[in-house]
Amino acid sequence: MKIIIVGAGALGVSVARQLALAGEDVLLLDQRGPGTGTSSTTFAWVNSYRRLDPDYHRLGLAGMEEHGRLAEQLGGARSYFPSGALQWADSSNEQWLADNVERLRTLGYPARFVTPDEATRIAGDLRIPATITRIAHFPSEGYVLPDRFVENLLTDAERHGAEYAIGRVVTIADKPDAVSVTLADGEVLRCDRVVLAAGRWSERLAARAGIDVPMVTGTGRGSPTVGLLGYARSPELDLRCVIHSPGLNLRPSADGHTVLQALDLNTHVDPDDPPPPDGDLARVLAQRFSALLPDPGERPRIDLRIGFRSLPADGHTIAGYASGQSRVYCLVSHSGITLAPILGRLAATEIATDQEQDLLRSFRPTRFTGTRRSDTGAGQHATRLGEQ
């Protein structure tokens, strides 16, 4: 089959690789470049921590396991780190953390409380504030370096025959006997299947094909799709795992750099008026980071970046054909980094073999059929310890 994949982020490149491995004729298109959309501005925490729906939790666990298998197959610089994660609670959220640990333990998810000394050995180069009253360790979690991850997947996909090209898709024509995409320059490309993995642009492209993929699409101040990340270039830290603290989330990056996330600041971010490097948000982020450094007097250098999440309307992944007659396979998730390996493999299997995969049964786009937007919306603002 000739298959065109729209979107070369983590999801699109993952399914492209799997389809190429299966011997399919694969063309991967992206309007800017691989990994330059949602995948370029993600905290990239690999977990199944807050998936309260049982089916979604199972999918998250499968995604975590698939990362380990995939890491053994891919070449290139290391991109997946099963480092574990720590959550530090103070008196205001200690009970919240305890309830989550208990819930996860009943599900068989590895979670345990640790002492500050043990947490320091796990975390590496950070200082645990005296206000922290409880610390939990989640040893099966980890993180990804997104740029390396996408690069490694794309390299392997091309090695197995997939083609990659820059091209902005403006319309998709979904017909019973064939499907085609039209590019911005007017070129029409015909194929047997289209995989729509265009991140936050997916709803708009799907609508032009007569397909309903309900998503949260606002990008203004206060929208749950908008997020702020800080990239600390200095000081260089020996940070060894993902950290969630009451005011700041941290994960290691390359060369001793650190990625920072303060969820409560996201509602103050206006993409039309980006926060300056010397503004209030930058100062708050720097102050919170400094408070965790071994030398709190050291002034960090932090670059700010605004990201936009790909957020289905009900918060759950979308994976499947738009209808029983459709040739367009929709793939959207706001947990793209955790789920990319498993979604890539399962989606490719469904496309190449027409065999339905049980793990994806609950995530079909057809679940929205006959529902109103007001019925599918979910509370999407992540502001508490361990939320994303």
CSV table of C-alpha atoms in Angstrom, one decimal:
chain,number,residue,atom,x,y,z
A,1,MET,CA,0.0,0.0,0.0
A,2,LYS,CA,1.0,3.6,-0.6
A,3,ILE,CA,0.5,5.4,2.7
A,4,ILE,CA,1.0,9.2,3.3
A,5,ILE,CA,1.6,10.3,6.9
A,6,VAL,CA,0.8,14.0,7.6
A,7,GLY,CA,3.0,15.2,10.5
A,8,ALA,CA,6.5,14.3,11.4
A,9,GLY,CA,6.3,14.7,15.1
A,10,ALA,CA,6.9,11.8,17.5
A,11,LEU,CA,3.6,10.1,16.6
A,12,GLY,CA,3.9,10.5,12.8
A,13,VAL,CA,7.5,9.4,12.7
A,14,SER,CA,6.9,6.4,14.9
A,15,VAL,CA,4.0,5.1,12.8
A,16,ALA,CA,6.1,5.8,9.6
A,17,ARG,CA,8.9,3.7,10.9
A,18,GLN,CA,6.6,0.8,11.8
A,19,LEU,CA,4.9,0.9,8.5
A,20,ALA,CA,8.2,0.9,6.7
A,21,LEU,CA,9.3,-2.1,8.7
A,22,ALA,CA,6.2,-3.8,7.6
A,23,GLY,CA,7.2,-3.2,3.9
A,24,GLU,CA,4.6,-0.6,3.1
A,25,ASP,CA,5.3,2.3,0.7
A,26,VAL,CA,5.5,5.3,3.1
A,27,LEU,CA,5.7,9.0,2.4
A,28,LEU,CA,6.1,11.3,5.5
A,29,LEU,CA,5.2,14.9,5.1
A,30,ASP,CA,5.6,17.9,7.4
A,31,GLN,CA,5.1,21.5,6.9
A,32,ARG,CA,8.2,22.7,8.7
A,33,GLY,CA,10.5,19.9,9.7
A,34,PRO,CA,10.7,16.7,11.8
A,35,GLY,CA,9.9,17.3,15.5
A,36,THR,CA,9.4,21.1,15.1
A,37,GLY,CA,5.7,21.2,16.2
A,38,THR,CA,4.3,19.9,19.5
A,39,SER,CA,7.2,17.5,19.9
A,40,SER,CA,9.7,20.4,20.2
A,41,THR,CA,8.0,21.9,23.3
A,42,THR,CA,7.2,19.0,25.5
A,43,PHE,CA,8.3,18.2,29.1
A,44,ALA,CA,8.7,14.6,27.8
A,45,TRP,CA,8.0,12.7,31.0
A,46,VAL,CA,7.3,9.0,30.3
A,47,ASN,CA,4.7,7.8,32.7
A,48,SER,CA,1.2,6.5,33.4
A,49,TYR,CA,0.8,8.5,36.6
A,50,ARG,CA,-2.6,10.3,36.3
A,51,ARG,CA,-4.4,8.1,33.7
A,52,LEU,CA,-7.5,7.5,35.8
A,53,ASP,CA,-9.4,5.7,33.1
A,54,PRO,CA,-8.4,2.0,33.3
A,55,ASP,CA,-8.1,1.6,29.5
A,56,TYR,CA,-6.0,4.7,29.3
A,57,HIS,CA,-3.8,3.5,32.1
A,58,ARG,CA,-3.2,0.2,30.4
A,59,LEU,CA,-2.2,2.1,27.2
A,60,GLY,CA,0.2,4.3,29.2
A,61,LEU,CA,1.8,1.2,30.8
A,62,ALA,CA,2.2,-0.3,27.3
A,63,GLY,CA,3.8,2.9,26.1
A,64,MET,CA,6.3,2.8,29.0
A,65,GLU,CA,7.2,-0.8,28.2
A,66,GLU,CA,7.5,-0.2,24.5
A,67,HIS,CA,10.0,2.6,25.1
A,68,GLY,CA,12.4,0.1,26.6
A,69,ARG,CA,12.0,-2.3,23.7
A,70,LEU,CA,12.4,0.5,21.1
A,71,ALA,CA,15.5,1.8,22.7
A,72,GLU,CA,17.2,-1.5,22.0
A,73,GLN,CA,16.4,-1.3,18.3
A,74,LEU,CA,17.2,2.3,17.5
A,75,GLY,CA,20.6,3.6,16.6
A,76,GLY,CA,21.8,7.2,17.1
A,77,ALA,CA,22.5,9.1,20.3
A,78,ARG,CA,20.6,7.8,23.3
A,79,SER,CA,17.2,9.4,23.6
A,80,TYR,CA,15.2,7.4,26.2
A,81,PHE,CA,16.2,7.4,29.9
A,82,PRO,CA,14.4,5.1,32.3
A,83,SER,CA,15.5,7.3,35.2
A,84,GLY,CA,12.6,7.1,37.5
A,85,ALA,CA,10.9,10.1,38.9
A,86,LEU,CA,10.5,11.8,42.3
A,87,GLN,CA,7.6,13.8,43.7
A,88,TRP,CA,8.2,16.2,46.6
A,89,ALA,CA,5.2,17.3,48.6
A,90,ASP,CA,4.8,20.0,51.2
A,91,SER,CA,2.1,20.2,53.8
A,92,SER,CA,-0.4,21.6,51.3
A,93,ASN,CA,-0.3,18.6,49.0
A,94,GLU,CA,1.1,15.8,51.1
A,95,GLN,CA,-2.3,14.1,51.3
A,96,TRP,CA,-2.7,14.5,47.5
A,97,LEU,CA,0.6,12.7,47.0
A,98,ALA,CA,-0.3,10.0,49.6
A,99,ASP,CA,-3.7,9.3,47.9
A,100,ASN,CA,-2.0,9.0,44.5
A,101,VAL,CA,0.7,6.6,45.8
A,102,GLU,CA,-2.0,4.4,47.3
A,103,ARG,CA,-4.1,4.4,44.2
A,104,LEU,CA,-1.1,3.5,42.0
A,105,ARG,CA,0.0,0.7,44.4
A,106,THR,CA,-3.4,-0.9,44.1
A,107,LEU,CA,-2.9,-1.0,40.3
A,108,GLY,CA,0.6,-2.6,40.7
A,109,TYR,CA,2.3,0.6,39.6
A,110,PRO,CA,5.7,0.9,41.3
A,111,ALA,CA,5.6,3.6,43.9
A,112,ARG,CA,7.2,4.0,47.3
A,113,PHE,CA,8.0,6.7,49.8
A,114,VAL,CA,11.7,7.5,50.4
A,115,THR,CA,13.7,9.5,52.9
A,116,PRO,CA,15.3,12.9,52.0
A,117,ASP,CA,18.7,11.3,52.0
A,118,GLU,CA,17.6,8.6,49.6
A,119,ALA,CA,15.9,11.1,47.4
A,120,THR,CA,19.0,13.2,47.2
A,121,ARG,CA,21.0,10.2,46.0
A,122,ILE,CA,18.4,9.4,43.4
A,123,ALA,CA,17.9,13.0,42.2
A,124,GLY,CA,21.6,14.1,42.0
A,125,ASP,CA,22.5,17.7,42.0
A,126,LEU,CA,19.6,19.3,43.8
A,127,ARG,CA,18.8,20.6,47.2
A,128,ILE,CA,15.5,19.5,48.9
A,129,PRO,CA,13.9,22.4,50.7
A,130,ALA,CA,13.1,22.1,54.4
A,131,THR,CA,9.4,22.7,53.6
A,132,ILE,CA,9.2,19.3,51.8
A,133,THR,CA,7.4,16.8,54.1
A,134,ARG,CA,6.9,13.7,51.9
A,135,ILE,CA,8.8,12.3,48.9
A,136,ALA,CA,7.6,9.5,46.6
A,137,HIS,CA,9.7,7.6,44.1
A,138,PHE,CA,8.3,6.1,40.9
A,139,PRO,CA,11.1,3.9,39.5
A,140,SER,CA,9.5,2.8,36.3
A,141,GLU,CA,9.1,6.3,34.9
A,142,GLY,CA,11.6,8.2,32.8
A,143,TYR,CA,12.0,10.9,30.2
A,144,VAL,CA,12.9,11.4,26.5
A,145,LEU,CA,15.1,13.9,24.7
A,146,PRO,CA,12.5,14.7,22.0
A,147,ASP,CA,14.8,16.0,19.3
A,148,ARG,CA,17.0,13.0,19.4
A,149,PHE,CA,14.0,10.7,19.7
A,150,VAL,CA,12.4,12.0,16.5
A,151,GLU,CA,15.7,12.1,14.7
A,152,ASN,CA,16.5,8.4,15.6
A,153,LEU,CA,13.0,7.3,14.5
A,154,LEU,CA,13.2,9.1,11.2
A,155,THR,CA,16.7,7.8,10.4
A,156,ASP,CA,15.5,4.2,11.0
A,157,ALA,CA,12.3,4.8,9.0
A,158,GLU,CA,14.3,6.0,6.1
A,159,ARG,CA,16.7,3.2,6.4
A,160,HIS,CA,13.8,0.8,5.9
A,161,GLY,CA,12.5,2.6,2.9
A,162,ALA,CA,10.3,5.5,4.1
A,163,GLU,CA,10.5,8.8,2.3
A,164,TYR,CA,10.4,12.2,4.0
A,165,ALA,CA,9.6,15.5,2.4
A,166,ILE,CA,8.6,19.0,3.4
A,167,GLY,CA,5.1,19.8,2.3
A,168,ARG,CA,2.2,21.6,3.8
A,169,VAL,CA,-1.0,19.7,3.4
A,170,VAL,CA,-4.1,21.9,2.9
A,171,THR,CA,-6.8,19.4,2.2
A,172,ILE,CA,-7.5,15.7,2.4
A,173,ALA,CA,-10.0,14.0,0.0
A,174,ASP,CA,-11.4,10.8,1.7
A,175,LYS,CA,-13.2,8.7,-0.9
A,176,PRO,CA,-14.4,5.1,-0.9
A,177,ASP,CA,-11.9,4.0,-3.6
A,178,ALA,CA,-8.9,6.2,-2.8
A,179,VAL,CA,-7.6,9.1,-0.8
A,180,SER,CA,-5.5,12.0,-1.7
A,181,VAL,CA,-3.8,15.0,-0.1
A,182,THR,CA,-3.4,18.4,-1.8
A,183,LEU,CA,-0.3,20.4,-0.9
A,184,ALA,CA,-0.1,24.2,-0.6
A,185,ASP,CA,1.6,24.4,-4.1
A,186,GLY,CA,-1.4,22.7,-5.7
A,187,GLU,CA,0.2,19.2,-6.1
A,188,VAL,CA,-2.2,16.4,-5.5
A,189,LEU,CA,-0.8,13.1,-4.1
A,190,ARG,CA,-2.9,10.0,-4.3
A,191,CYS,CA,-2.5,7.0,-2.0
A,192,ASP,CA,-4.3,4.1,-0.4
A,193,ARG,CA,-4.3,5.4,3.2
A,194,VAL,CA,-3.6,8.7,5.0
A,195,VAL,CA,-2.4,8.8,8.6
A,196,LEU,CA,-3.3,12.2,10.1
A,197,ALA,CA,-0.8,12.9,12.8
A,198,ALA,CA,-0.6,16.6,12.5
A,199,GLY,CA,-0.8,17.5,16.2
A,200,ARG,CA,-2.8,20.6,17.0
A,201,TRP,CA,-3.6,21.1,13.3
A,202,SER,CA,-5.4,17.8,13.1
A,203,GLU,CA,-8.9,19.0,13.7
A,204,ARG,CA,-8.7,21.6,11.0
A,205,LEU,CA,-7.3,19.2,8.4
A,206,ALA,CA,-9.8,16.5,9.4
A,207,ALA,CA,-12.7,18.9,9.0
A,208,ARG,CA,-11.7,19.6,5.4
A,209,ALA,CA,-12.1,15.9,4.7
A,210,GLY,CA,-15.5,15.9,6.4
A,211,ILE,CA,-14.1,14.2,9.5
A,212,ASP,CA,-14.9,15.3,13.1
A,213,VAL,CA,-11.8,15.2,15.4
A,214,PRO,CA,-12.9,17.3,18.4
A,215,MET,CA,-10.0,19.0,20.0
A,216,VAL,CA,-9.3,21.9,22.3
A,217,THR,CA,-8.2,24.5,19.8
A,218,GLY,CA,-7.8,27.8,21.7
A,219,THR,CA,-4.3,29.3,21.7
A,220,GLY,CA,-4.9,32.5,23.7
A,221,ARG,CA,-4.0,33.5,27.2
A,222,GLY,CA,-5.3,30.9,29.7
A,223,SER,CA,-6.0,28.2,27.1
A,224,PRO,CA,-5.1,24.7,28.5
A,225,THR,CA,-3.3,24.1,25.2
A,226,VAL,CA,-0.7,26.7,26.1
A,227,GLY,CA,2.4,25.9,28.1
A,228,LEU,CA,5.6,27.5,29.1
A,229,LEU,CA,9.0,25.7,29.4
A,230,GLY,CA,12.3,27.0,30.6
A,231,TYR,CA,15.6,25.7,29.2
A,232,ALA,CA,18.3,26.3,31.8
A,233,ARG,CA,21.7,26.5,30.1
A,234,SER,CA,23.4,27.2,33.4
A,235,PRO,CA,24.3,26.1,35.9
A,236,GLU,CA,25.1,22.7,34.5
A,237,LEU,CA,23.7,20.0,36.9
A,238,ASP,CA,24.1,16.3,37.4
A,239,LEU,CA,20.3,15.9,37.5
A,240,ARG,CA,19.5,12.2,37.3
A,241,CYS,CA,15.8,11.9,37.1
A,242,VAL,CA,12.5,13.7,36.6
A,243,ILE,CA,11.5,15.9,39.6
A,244,HIS,CA,8.1,17.2,40.5
A,245,SER,CA,8.1,19.7,43.3
A,246,PRO,CA,5.3,22.0,44.6
A,247,GLY,CA,6.4,24.9,42.5
A,248,LEU,CA,8.6,23.5,39.8
A,249,ASN,CA,9.0,20.4,37.6
A,250,LEU,CA,12.5,19.5,36.3
A,251,ARG,CA,14.0,17.0,33.9
A,252,PRO,CA,17.5,16.5,32.6
A,253,SER,CA,18.4,17.6,29.1
A,254,ALA,CA,21.6,17.2,27.2
A,255,ASP,CA,25.0,18.6,28.3
A,256,GLY,CA,24.0,19.2,31.9
A,257,HIS,CA,21.1,21.5,30.9
A,258,THR,CA,17.7,21.3,32.6
A,259,VAL,CA,14.1,21.7,31.4
A,260,LEU,CA,11.8,23.6,33.8
A,261,GLN,CA,8.1,23.7,34.0
A,262,ALA,CA,5.9,25.6,36.4
A,263,LEU,CA,2.3,24.6,35.7
A,264,ASP,CA,0.7,27.5,37.6
A,265,LEU,CA,2.4,30.0,35.3
A,266,ASN,CA,0.8,28.6,32.2
A,267,THR,CA,-2.4,30.6,32.6
A,268,HIS,CA,-0.4,33.8,32.5
A,269,VAL,CA,1.2,33.1,29.1
A,270,ASP,CA,-0.1,34.9,26.1
A,271,PRO,CA,1.4,33.5,22.8
A,272,ASP,CA,0.6,36.8,21.1
A,273,ASP,CA,2.7,38.7,23.7
A,274,PRO,CA,5.5,36.2,24.6
A,275,PRO,CA,7.1,36.7,28.0
A,276,PRO,CA,10.5,38.5,27.8
A,277,PRO,CA,13.6,36.9,29.2
A,278,ASP,CA,13.8,39.6,31.9
A,279,GLY,CA,10.1,39.7,32.7
A,280,ASP,CA,8.0,38.6,35.7
A,281,LEU,CA,7.5,35.0,34.5
A,282,ALA,CA,11.2,34.5,33.8
A,283,ARG,CA,12.1,35.9,37.2
A,284,VAL,CA,9.6,33.6,39.0
A,285,LEU,CA,11.0,30.6,37.1
A,286,ALA,CA,14.6,31.6,37.9
A,287,GLN,CA,13.8,32.1,41.6
A,288,ARG,CA,12.1,28.7,42.0
A,289,PHE,CA,15.0,27.0,40.2
A,290,SER,CA,17.6,28.8,42.3
A,291,ALA,CA,15.8,27.7,45.5
A,292,LEU,CA,16.6,24.1,44.5
A,293,LEU,CA,20.2,24.5,43.5
A,294,PRO,CA,23.1,23.4,45.7
A,295,ASP,CA,24.3,27.0,45.5
A,296,PRO,CA,21.1,29.1,45.7
A,297,GLY,CA,23.1,32.2,45.1
A,298,GLU,CA,24.0,31.2,41.6
A,299,ARG,CA,22.0,33.1,38.9
A,300,PRO,CA,20.7,30.7,36.3
A,301,ARG,CA,20.5,31.4,32.6
A,302,ILE,CA,17.1,30.3,31.2
A,303,ASP,CA,15.6,30.5,27.7
A,304,LEU,CA,11.8,30.5,27.5
A,305,ARG,CA,9.7,28.7,25.0
A,306,ILE,CA,6.0,28.6,24.5
A,307,GLY,CA,4.4,25.3,23.5
A,308,PHE,CA,1.0,24.2,22.4
A,309,ARG,CA,-0.4,20.8,23.4
A,310,SER,CA,-2.3,18.5,21.0
A,311,LEU,CA,-5.4,18.1,23.2
A,312,PRO,CA,-8.4,15.9,22.2
A,313,ALA,CA,-11.6,17.3,23.6
A,314,ASP,CA,-12.1,14.6,26.2
A,315,GLY,CA,-8.4,14.4,27.1
A,316,HIS,CA,-7.9,10.9,25.7
A,317,THR,CA,-5.9,9.8,22.8
A,318,ILE,CA,-7.6,9.4,19.4
A,319,ALA,CA,-6.5,6.5,17.3
A,320,GLY,CA,-8.4,4.9,14.4
A,321,TYR,CA,-10.3,5.4,11.2
A,322,ALA,CA,-12.8,8.2,11.0
A,323,SER,CA,-15.5,5.6,10.0
A,324,GLY,CA,-15.9,2.1,8.7
A,325,GLN,CA,-15.5,3.4,5.1
A,326,SER,CA,-12.8,6.0,5.7
A,327,ARG,CA,-9.2,5.6,4.5
A,328,VAL,CA,-8.0,8.3,6.9
A,329,TYR,CA,-6.5,7.0,10.1
A,330,CYS,CA,-6.5,9.7,12.9
A,331,LEU,CA,-3.8,9.8,15.5
A,332,VAL,CA,-3.8,12.5,18.1
A,333,SER,CA,-2.6,12.6,21.7
A,334,HIS,CA,-1.5,15.0,24.4
A,335,SER,CA,0.7,12.2,25.7
A,336,GLY,CA,2.6,11.8,22.5
A,337,ILE,CA,6.0,11.2,23.9
A,338,THR,CA,4.9,8.4,26.3
A,339,LEU,CA,2.6,6.8,23.8
A,340,ALA,CA,4.5,7.3,20.5
A,341,PRO,CA,6.2,3.9,20.4
A,342,ILE,CA,3.1,1.9,21.3
A,343,LEU,CA,0.7,3.9,19.1
A,344,GLY,CA,3.1,3.7,16.2
A,345,ARG,CA,3.3,-0.1,16.4
A,346,LEU,CA,-0.4,-0.7,17.0
A,347,ALA,CA,-1.6,1.8,14.5
A,348,ALA,CA,0.8,0.4,11.8
A,349,THR,CA,-0.5,-3.1,12.6
A,350,GLU,CA,-4.1,-2.0,12.1
A,351,ILE,CA,-3.3,-0.2,8.9
A,352,ALA,CA,-1.2,-2.9,7.3
A,353,THR,CA,-3.2,-5.9,8.4
A,354,ASP,CA,-6.8,-4.6,9.1
A,355,GLN,CA,-6.6,-6.4,12.4
A,356,GLU,CA,-8.1,-4.4,15.3
A,357,GLN,CA,-5.8,-4.0,18.3
A,358,ASP,CA,-7.5,-4.4,21.6
A,359,LEU,CA,-5.5,-1.6,23.4
A,360,LEU,CA,-6.9,0.9,20.9
A,361,ARG,CA,-10.5,-0.1,21.0
A,362,SER,CA,-11.5,2.6,23.5
A,363,PHE,CA,-9.8,5.4,21.5
A,364,ARG,CA,-11.6,5.5,18.2
A,365,PRO,CA,-12.6,8.9,16.8
A,366,THR,CA,-16.0,7.4,16.2
A,367,ARG,CA,-16.6,7.7,20.0
A,368,PHE,CA,-17.5,11.4,19.4
A,369,THR,CA,-20.3,10.6,16.9
A,370,GLY,CA,-23.6,12.0,18.0
A,371,THR,CA,-22.1,13.9,20.9
A,372,ARG,CA,-22.1,17.7,21.5
A,373,ARG,CA,-18.9,19.5,22.3
A,374,SER,CA,-20.2,20.4,25.7
A,375,ASP,CA,-20.6,16.7,26.4
A,376,THR,CA,-17.0,15.7,25.6
A,377,GLY,CA,-15.1,18.5,27.2
A,378,ALA,CA,-12.9,17.7,30.2
A,379,GLY,CA,-11.0,19.7,32.7
A,380,GLN,CA,-7.7,20.1,31.1
A,381,HIS,CA,-5.8,22.6,33.2
A,382,ALA,CA,-2.9,20.8,34.8
A,383,THR,CA,-1.8,22.7,37.9
A,384,ARG,CA,-1.2,20.2,40.7
A,385,LEU,CA,1.7,18.1,41.7
A,386,GLY,CA,2.3,15.3,39.1
A,387,GLU,CA,-0.3,16.6,36.7
A,388,GLN,CA,0.5,17.4,33.0
